[in-house]
Coordinates of C-alpha atoms in Angstrom, one line a residue:
M1 CA 170.9 166.2 -33.3
E2 CA 170.2 164.5 -30.0
P3 CA 167.2 162.1 -29.8
S4 CA 164.1 163.4 -28.1
S5 CA 162.0 161.6 -25.4
D6 CA 159.5 160.9 -28.2
A7 CA 162.1 159.1 -30.2
V8 CA 163.0 156.8 -27.3
R9 CA 159.4 156.1 -26.5
S10 CA 158.7 155.4 -30.1
L11 CA 161.7 153.1 -30.4
L12 CA 160.7 151.0 -27.4
T13 CA 157.0 150.7 -28.2
S14 CA 158.0 149.6 -31.8
L15 CA 160.5 147.1 -30.4
F16 CA 157.8 145.5 -28.3
P17 CA 154.4 146.7 -29.7
S18 CA 151.4 146.5 -27.3
G19 CA 149.7 144.0 -29.7
L20 CA 152.7 141.7 -29.7
I21 CA 152.9 141.6 -25.9
E22 CA 149.2 141.1 -25.5
D23 CA 149.0 138.4 -28.2
L24 CA 151.9 136.4 -26.8
A25 CA 150.6 136.8 -23.2
H26 CA 147.2 135.4 -24.4
E27 CA 148.9 132.5 -26.1
R28 CA 151.0 131.7 -23.0
E29 CA 148.0 132.2 -20.7
V30 CA 149.7 134.9 -18.7
V31 CA 146.6 137.1 -18.9
Q32 CA 143.9 136.3 -16.4
R33 CA 140.3 137.1 -17.0
D34 CA 140.2 139.9 -14.4
R35 CA 143.0 141.7 -16.1
K36 CA 143.9 143.6 -12.9
I37 CA 147.5 143.8 -14.1
D38 CA 148.4 145.4 -17.4
V39 CA 150.7 142.8 -19.0
R40 CA 152.4 145.5 -21.1
M41 CA 153.4 147.4 -18.0
L42 CA 154.3 144.2 -16.2
V43 CA 156.8 143.3 -19.0
W44 CA 158.3 146.8 -19.0
T45 CA 158.5 146.8 -15.2
L46 CA 160.5 143.6 -15.3
V47 CA 162.9 144.9 -18.0
L48 CA 163.4 148.4 -16.6
G49 CA 162.9 147.5 -13.0
F50 CA 165.6 144.9 -13.4
A51 CA 168.0 147.6 -14.3
A52 CA 166.9 150.1 -11.7
N53 CA 166.6 147.9 -8.6
G54 CA 170.1 146.3 -8.7
E55 CA 171.0 143.9 -5.9
A56 CA 167.8 144.8 -4.0
R57 CA 165.8 143.2 -6.8
S58 CA 162.7 141.4 -5.5
I59 CA 159.1 140.7 -6.5
A60 CA 158.1 143.3 -3.9
G61 CA 160.4 145.8 -5.5
Y62 CA 159.0 145.1 -9.0
R63 CA 155.5 145.6 -7.5
R64 CA 156.4 149.0 -6.1
S65 CA 157.9 150.0 -9.5
Y66 CA 154.7 148.9 -11.2
E67 CA 152.4 150.7 -8.8
L68 CA 154.5 153.9 -9.0
A69 CA 154.5 153.9 -12.8
T70 CA 150.8 153.1 -13.2
N71 CA 149.4 155.0 -10.2
Q72 CA 147.5 151.8 -9.3
S73 CA 147.5 149.7 -6.1
V74 CA 148.0 146.0 -6.6
A75 CA 147.5 143.3 -3.9
P76 CA 150.9 141.7 -3.3
S77 CA 149.4 138.2 -3.7
S78 CA 147.9 139.1 -7.1
F79 CA 151.2 140.5 -8.3
Y80 CA 153.2 137.5 -7.0
D81 CA 150.9 135.1 -8.8
R82 CA 151.9 136.5 -12.1
F83 CA 155.5 135.2 -11.6
S84 CA 154.9 131.9 -13.2
D85 CA 156.2 129.5 -15.8
Q86 CA 153.9 131.1 -18.3
L87 CA 155.5 134.5 -17.6
A88 CA 159.0 133.0 -18.2
D89 CA 157.7 131.6 -21.5
L90 CA 156.4 135.1 -22.5
L91 CA 159.8 136.7 -21.8
R92 CA 161.5 133.9 -23.8
D93 CA 159.2 134.7 -26.8
L94 CA 159.9 138.4 -26.5
L95 CA 163.7 137.8 -26.4
D96 CA 163.5 135.6 -29.5
H97 CA 161.6 138.4 -31.2
A98 CA 164.1 141.1 -30.1
V99 CA 167.5 139.5 -30.6
E100 CA 167.5 140.1 -34.4
E101 CA 166.0 143.6 -34.1
V102 CA 168.8 145.3 -32.2
A103 CA 172.2 146.3 -33.5
V104 CA 174.6 149.0 -32.3
P105 CA 176.8 150.8 -34.9
H106 CA 180.3 149.6 -34.1
H107 CA 183.7 150.5 -35.3
V108 CA 184.8 147.4 -37.2
A109 CA 188.5 146.7 -37.9
P110 CA 189.2 146.3 -41.7
A111 CA 190.0 142.6 -41.1
F112 CA 186.5 142.1 -39.8
Q113 CA 184.9 143.6 -42.9
R114 CA 185.9 140.5 -44.9
F115 CA 183.2 138.5 -43.0
R116 CA 179.5 138.6 -42.9
D117 CA 179.7 138.7 -39.1
V118 CA 182.2 137.9 -36.4
M119 CA 180.7 135.7 -33.7
V120 CA 181.6 134.4 -30.3
A121 CA 179.9 131.5 -28.5
D122 CA 180.4 131.2 -24.8
A123 CA 178.7 130.5 -21.5
T124 CA 178.7 131.7 -17.9
V125 CA 177.4 130.2 -14.6
F126 CA 175.2 131.8 -11.9
R127 CA 175.2 130.3 -8.5
L128 CA 171.7 129.3 -7.2
H129 CA 170.0 128.3 -4.0
R130 CA 171.7 124.9 -3.1
L131 CA 168.4 123.1 -2.8
L132 CA 167.2 124.1 -6.3
S133 CA 167.6 120.6 -7.7
E134 CA 166.3 121.5 -11.2
F135 CA 169.6 123.3 -11.9
E136 CA 172.2 120.6 -11.1
A137 CA 175.8 121.8 -10.5
T138 CA 179.1 120.1 -11.0
H139 CA 179.7 120.0 -7.2
D140 CA 177.6 118.4 -4.5
D141 CA 175.4 120.6 -2.3
Q142 CA 175.3 123.4 -5.0
S143 CA 173.0 124.4 -7.8
G144 CA 174.0 126.4 -10.9
A145 CA 172.3 127.9 -14.0
M146 CA 174.3 128.2 -17.1
L147 CA 173.6 131.0 -19.6
Y148 CA 174.9 130.2 -23.1
L149 CA 174.8 132.8 -25.8
V150 CA 176.2 133.5 -29.3
H151 CA 177.3 137.1 -29.4
N152 CA 177.6 139.0 -32.7
I153 CA 180.6 141.3 -32.3
T154 CA 180.0 143.0 -35.6
D155 CA 176.8 144.7 -34.6
Q156 CA 176.9 144.2 -30.8
S157 CA 173.8 142.0 -30.6
V158 CA 172.9 138.6 -29.0
I159 CA 171.6 136.2 -31.6
S160 CA 171.0 133.0 -29.6
T161 CA 170.6 132.1 -25.9
E162 CA 170.0 129.0 -23.8
I163 CA 169.4 128.6 -20.1
T164 CA 170.4 125.2 -18.7
D165 CA 171.8 123.6 -15.6
E166 CA 175.6 123.8 -15.0
R167 CA 176.3 120.2 -15.9
V168 CA 175.4 120.7 -19.6
H169 CA 178.6 121.3 -21.6
E170 CA 178.3 124.6 -23.5
S171 CA 179.8 123.2 -26.6
T172 CA 176.9 120.8 -27.1
L173 CA 174.6 123.9 -27.6
F174 CA 176.4 125.2 -30.6
K175 CA 174.5 124.2 -33.8
T176 CA 176.0 123.9 -37.2
G177 CA 174.3 124.4 -40.5
S178 CA 173.9 126.8 -43.4
W179 CA 173.7 129.8 -41.0
L180 CA 177.5 129.5 -40.6
R181 CA 178.2 130.7 -44.2
G182 CA 180.5 133.7 -44.4
R183 CA 180.7 134.1 -40.6
L184 CA 183.9 134.0 -38.5
F185 CA 183.6 132.2 -35.2
L186 CA 186.0 132.7 -32.3
F187 CA 186.2 129.9 -29.8
D188 CA 187.9 129.2 -26.5
Q189 CA 189.2 125.7 -25.7
G190 CA 185.8 124.6 -24.3
F191 CA 184.5 124.4 -27.9
F192 CA 187.5 122.7 -29.3
K193 CA 186.5 119.8 -31.6
Y194 CA 187.9 118.8 -35.0
R195 CA 184.5 117.6 -36.2
R196 CA 183.0 121.0 -35.4
F197 CA 185.7 122.8 -37.2
A198 CA 185.3 120.6 -40.3
L199 CA 181.5 121.3 -40.4
I200 CA 182.1 125.1 -40.2
D201 CA 184.6 124.8 -43.1
E202 CA 182.2 122.6 -45.1
N203 CA 179.4 125.2 -44.5
D204 CA 181.7 128.0 -45.9
G205 CA 182.2 129.5 -42.5
F206 CA 185.5 130.4 -40.8
F207 CA 186.9 129.9 -37.3
V208 CA 189.8 130.6 -35.0
S209 CA 190.3 128.6 -31.8
R210 CA 193.1 128.2 -29.3
L211 CA 194.8 124.9 -29.8
K212 CA 194.2 122.6 -26.8
P213 CA 197.3 121.3 -25.0
D214 CA 196.3 117.7 -25.5
A215 CA 195.6 118.2 -29.2
N216 CA 198.8 117.2 -31.1
P217 CA 198.1 117.1 -34.8
V218 CA 200.8 116.1 -37.4
I219 CA 202.4 118.8 -39.4
T220 CA 202.0 118.1 -43.1
A221 CA 203.5 121.3 -44.6
E222 CA 205.2 124.6 -43.5
L223 CA 203.5 127.6 -44.9
R224 CA 206.4 130.0 -44.3
E225 CA 210.1 129.6 -45.3
W226 CA 212.8 130.3 -42.8
R227 CA 216.4 131.2 -43.7
G228 CA 219.4 129.4 -42.3
R229 CA 219.4 126.2 -40.3
A230 CA 215.7 126.2 -39.4
I231 CA 214.4 123.1 -37.7
P232 CA 212.3 121.1 -40.2
L233 CA 208.7 120.5 -39.0
E234 CA 207.0 118.3 -41.6
G235 CA 206.0 114.9 -40.3
K236 CA 206.3 116.0 -36.6
Q237 CA 203.5 116.7 -34.1
I238 CA 203.1 120.3 -33.2
H239 CA 203.5 120.1 -29.4
D240 CA 206.5 117.8 -29.8
V241 CA 208.6 120.6 -31.5
V242 CA 207.1 123.9 -30.3
G243 CA 209.3 124.0 -27.3
D244 CA 212.5 123.8 -29.4
L245 CA 211.5 126.8 -31.6
S246 CA 212.5 130.5 -31.1
R247 CA 211.1 132.0 -34.3
Q248 CA 208.6 134.8 -33.9
Y249 CA 205.8 133.0 -35.7
I250 CA 204.8 129.4 -36.5
D251 CA 202.6 128.9 -39.6
V252 CA 202.0 125.3 -40.6
E253 CA 199.4 123.0 -42.1
V254 CA 198.3 120.0 -40.0
E255 CA 196.2 116.9 -40.5
A256 CA 193.6 116.2 -37.9
E257 CA 191.8 112.9 -37.5
F258 CA 188.3 112.8 -36.1
K259 CA 185.0 110.8 -36.1
R260 CA 182.1 111.9 -38.3
G261 CA 178.6 112.0 -36.9
P262 CA 176.7 108.7 -36.7
Y263 CA 175.3 107.2 -39.9
N264 CA 173.5 103.9 -40.0
G265 CA 174.6 103.2 -36.5
T266 CA 178.3 103.7 -37.2
R267 CA 180.8 106.7 -37.0
S268 CA 183.5 106.7 -39.6
L269 CA 187.0 108.1 -39.2
D270 CA 188.0 111.1 -41.3
T271 CA 190.9 113.5 -41.7
K272 CA 191.0 117.2 -42.6
A273 CA 193.7 119.8 -43.1
F274 CA 193.7 122.9 -41.0
R275 CA 196.2 125.7 -40.4
V276 CA 198.0 126.1 -37.0
V277 CA 199.5 129.5 -36.2
G278 CA 201.8 130.3 -33.3
V279 CA 202.5 133.8 -32.1
R280 CA 205.5 134.0 -29.7
N281 CA 204.8 135.3 -26.2
E282 CA 208.2 136.7 -25.1
D283 CA 207.1 137.2 -21.5
A284 CA 206.2 133.6 -21.0
D285 CA 208.8 132.3 -23.5
D286 CA 206.2 130.2 -25.3
Y287 CA 203.6 130.5 -28.1
H288 CA 200.0 131.2 -28.3
L289 CA 198.8 128.5 -30.7
Y290 CA 195.7 128.9 -32.8
I291 CA 193.9 126.5 -35.2
T292 CA 192.0 128.0 -38.1
N293 CA 190.8 127.7 -41.7
L294 CA 191.6 131.3 -42.6
P295 CA 193.8 131.4 -45.7
R296 CA 197.5 132.3 -45.4
E297 CA 197.2 134.5 -48.5
Q298 CA 194.8 136.9 -46.7
F299 CA 195.7 136.6 -43.0
R300 CA 199.2 136.8 -41.5
P301 CA 199.9 135.0 -38.2
D302 CA 199.9 138.2 -36.2
E303 CA 196.5 139.1 -37.7
I304 CA 195.1 135.8 -36.5
G305 CA 196.3 136.7 -33.0
F306 CA 194.7 140.1 -33.2
L307 CA 191.4 138.7 -34.5
Y308 CA 191.2 136.2 -31.6
R309 CA 191.5 139.0 -29.1
A310 CA 188.0 140.2 -30.1
R311 CA 186.7 137.1 -28.3
W312 CA 187.1 139.2 -25.1
E313 CA 184.0 141.1 -26.2
V314 CA 181.7 138.3 -24.8
E315 CA 183.6 138.3 -21.5
L316 CA 182.9 142.0 -21.3
L317 CA 179.2 141.3 -21.9
F318 CA 179.1 138.7 -19.1
R319 CA 180.9 141.2 -16.8
E320 CA 178.3 143.9 -17.7
L321 CA 175.5 141.5 -16.7
K322 CA 177.2 140.5 -13.5
S323 CA 178.7 143.8 -12.3
Q324 CA 176.4 146.5 -13.7
Y325 CA 173.1 144.6 -13.6
E326 CA 174.3 142.5 -10.6
L327 CA 173.2 139.2 -12.1
T328 CA 175.4 137.2 -9.8
S329 CA 173.4 135.0 -7.5
F330 CA 169.8 134.2 -6.7
E331 CA 168.2 133.6 -3.3
T332 CA 165.0 132.1 -4.7
G333 CA 164.4 128.4 -4.5
K334 CA 162.0 128.4 -7.5
A335 CA 163.3 127.5 -10.9
H336 CA 160.8 129.6 -12.9
I337 CA 161.7 132.8 -11.0
V338 CA 165.4 132.1 -11.8
R339 CA 164.5 131.9 -15.5
I340 CA 162.4 135.1 -15.3
Q341 CA 165.3 137.0 -13.7
I342 CA 167.8 135.8 -16.3
L343 CA 165.5 136.5 -19.2
A344 CA 164.7 140.0 -17.8
A345 CA 168.4 140.6 -17.6
L346 CA 168.8 139.7 -21.3
L347 CA 165.8 141.8 -22.3
T348 CA 167.3 144.7 -20.3
L349 CA 170.5 144.3 -22.3
V350 CA 168.5 144.4 -25.6
V351 CA 166.6 147.5 -24.6
S352 CA 169.7 149.2 -23.4
R353 CA 171.4 148.5 -26.7
A354 CA 168.4 149.7 -28.7
I355 CA 168.5 153.1 -26.9
L356 CA 172.2 153.3 -27.4
R357 CA 171.7 152.6 -31.2
T358 CA 169.2 155.5 -31.3
I359 CA 171.7 157.8 -29.6
C360 CA 174.4 156.8 -32.0
D361 CA 172.1 157.3 -35.0
H362 CA 171.3 160.8 -33.9
A363 CA 174.8 161.8 -33.1
D364 CA 176.3 164.8 -34.9
H365 CA 179.4 162.9 -35.7
P366 CA 180.3 159.2 -36.4
V367 CA 180.4 157.1 -33.2
A368 CA 183.5 154.9 -33.1
G369 CA 182.5 153.1 -29.9
V370 CA 180.8 153.6 -26.5
P371 CA 182.2 152.0 -23.4
K372 CA 179.5 149.4 -22.6
E373 CA 179.8 149.4 -18.8
R374 CA 179.7 153.2 -18.6
W375 CA 176.6 153.2 -20.8
A376 CA 175.0 150.5 -18.6
A377 CA 175.5 152.6 -15.5
T378 CA 173.8 155.6 -17.3
F379 CA 171.0 153.4 -18.4
R380 CA 170.4 152.0 -14.9
S381 CA 170.2 155.5 -13.5
A382 CA 167.5 156.4 -16.0
A383 CA 165.5 153.1 -16.1
Q384 CA 162.7 154.1 -13.7
L385 CA 162.2 157.4 -15.6
I386 CA 161.9 155.5 -18.9
L387 CA 159.3 153.3 -17.3
H388 CA 157.3 156.4 -16.3
E389 CA 157.6 157.6 -19.9
L390 CA 156.2 154.4 -21.2
A391 CA 153.3 154.5 -18.7
A392 CA 152.4 157.9 -20.1
V393 CA 152.3 156.3 -23.6
Y394 CA 149.7 153.8 -22.2
S395 CA 147.6 156.7 -20.8
Y396 CA 148.5 156.2 -17.2
P397 CA 148.4 159.5 -15.1
P398 CA 151.5 160.8 -13.4
P399 CA 152.2 159.1 -10.1
D400 CA 150.6 160.4 -6.9
L401 CA 153.7 160.3 -4.8
E402 CA 151.9 161.2 -1.5
A403 CA 149.3 158.4 -2.0
F404 CA 152.0 155.9 -2.9
L405 CA 154.2 156.7 0.0
T406 CA 151.3 156.7 2.4
Q407 CA 150.2 153.3 1.2
E408 CA 153.6 151.8 1.5
A409 CA 154.2 153.3 4.9
L410 CA 150.9 152.4 6.5
N411 CA 149.7 149.2 4.7
Q412 CA 152.2 146.9 6.2
P413 CA 151.3 143.4 7.6
A414 CA 150.6 143.4 11.3
S415 CA 153.3 140.8 11.8
R416 CA 156.0 143.2 10.6
Q417 CA 156.3 145.5 13.7
T418 CA 159.2 147.9 14.1
L419 CA 161.6 147.3 17.0
I420 CA 160.2 150.3 18.8
G421 CA 156.7 149.0 18.3
E422 CA 157.6 145.6 19.8
V423 CA 159.2 147.2 22.8
S424 CA 156.2 149.5 23.3
N425 CA 153.8 146.6 23.1
A426 CA 155.8 144.6 25.6
L427 CA 156.0 147.5 28.0
S428 CA 152.3 148.3 27.7
G429 CA 151.5 144.6 28.5
G430 CA 153.7 144.8 31.6
L431 CA 152.2 148.0 32.9
T432 CA 148.6 146.6 32.6
A433 CA 149.4 143.3 34.2

């Protein structure tokens, strides 16, 4: 049974109830006394207008979407004034509310079912106006905002986000603690740190990370026996011997030395045993090396390699934001508008996933997976229509297209003359001289 329009409307209004939006807007002082702008429709215009407007996205474009959906005329200055730090805070609050509410049914490999969740932490950078000094970049004469997130692969949701400047190292944003229990974390080399791995293990979590080229732990035991005249590895450092090996897999235990966190002003040295697995890459005549705490009895070396490939899911998410929703660069020189745009993009992603979940739930047969970028293109095409559906829920009448088009065509600033108008005025002045 396919979901009805009523089901989609009900889903979205339950995801962000009117009372929730209005209460948070009041707390953040987004709502002004005159209430000329409906903050509920403003939020939905940002979320759905972000998807619909693409690279032509602008505050003027959002205003037109709002006016068309609500059948109300709004002064450009009044609408622009709503784009404030307080509005960014409101969107942040709504994102925090939503990230744990949305999950998409997902075909999970049997190996993943052994974990509470499979998580990927990563970050991406958006280039900004070069004079926007609040978002410092790693290069001179540039600015850059970094979006850090923790992506739950198991249920296709985003559970944590941060927006910082480009110079902040993404690995410093990853927090350890009891929430790690039972979860598997897949890291690229940017998050490589023995102390982090030790804390995940001590909190009963699991991890797989690529082994950094400059990390050279000592091998303490071989976890797999080899027949014949195999090169002995115990007591040697992994990168010192890996080039001499030709076996299909490497599976060893290593001892890593690291510094614990500060305590009473000092940081003590400690060691911990981890597992290093190598999977031979015949094309490059070398190994993909992984460090992990997954037990040998349950995970073969080839399974470790396949598990790690799931980390690509977060790269696909970033590609969806940048290609389908065109969150690539910003022309504005105002930091709060940058935050509003990024938060609107993330809320768009949440809403898109929520609708996809509804469609999957109502499908006549089990859904093994939906290509995310194809779904994003479909959602973008329907976003403005969904906004009009929500306006009807809030009792706004259908749009008066003739009135809207007339207003937009005729109510232009006098300074914005057309080329023909400028020529005509110049000629008229010449003829009367």
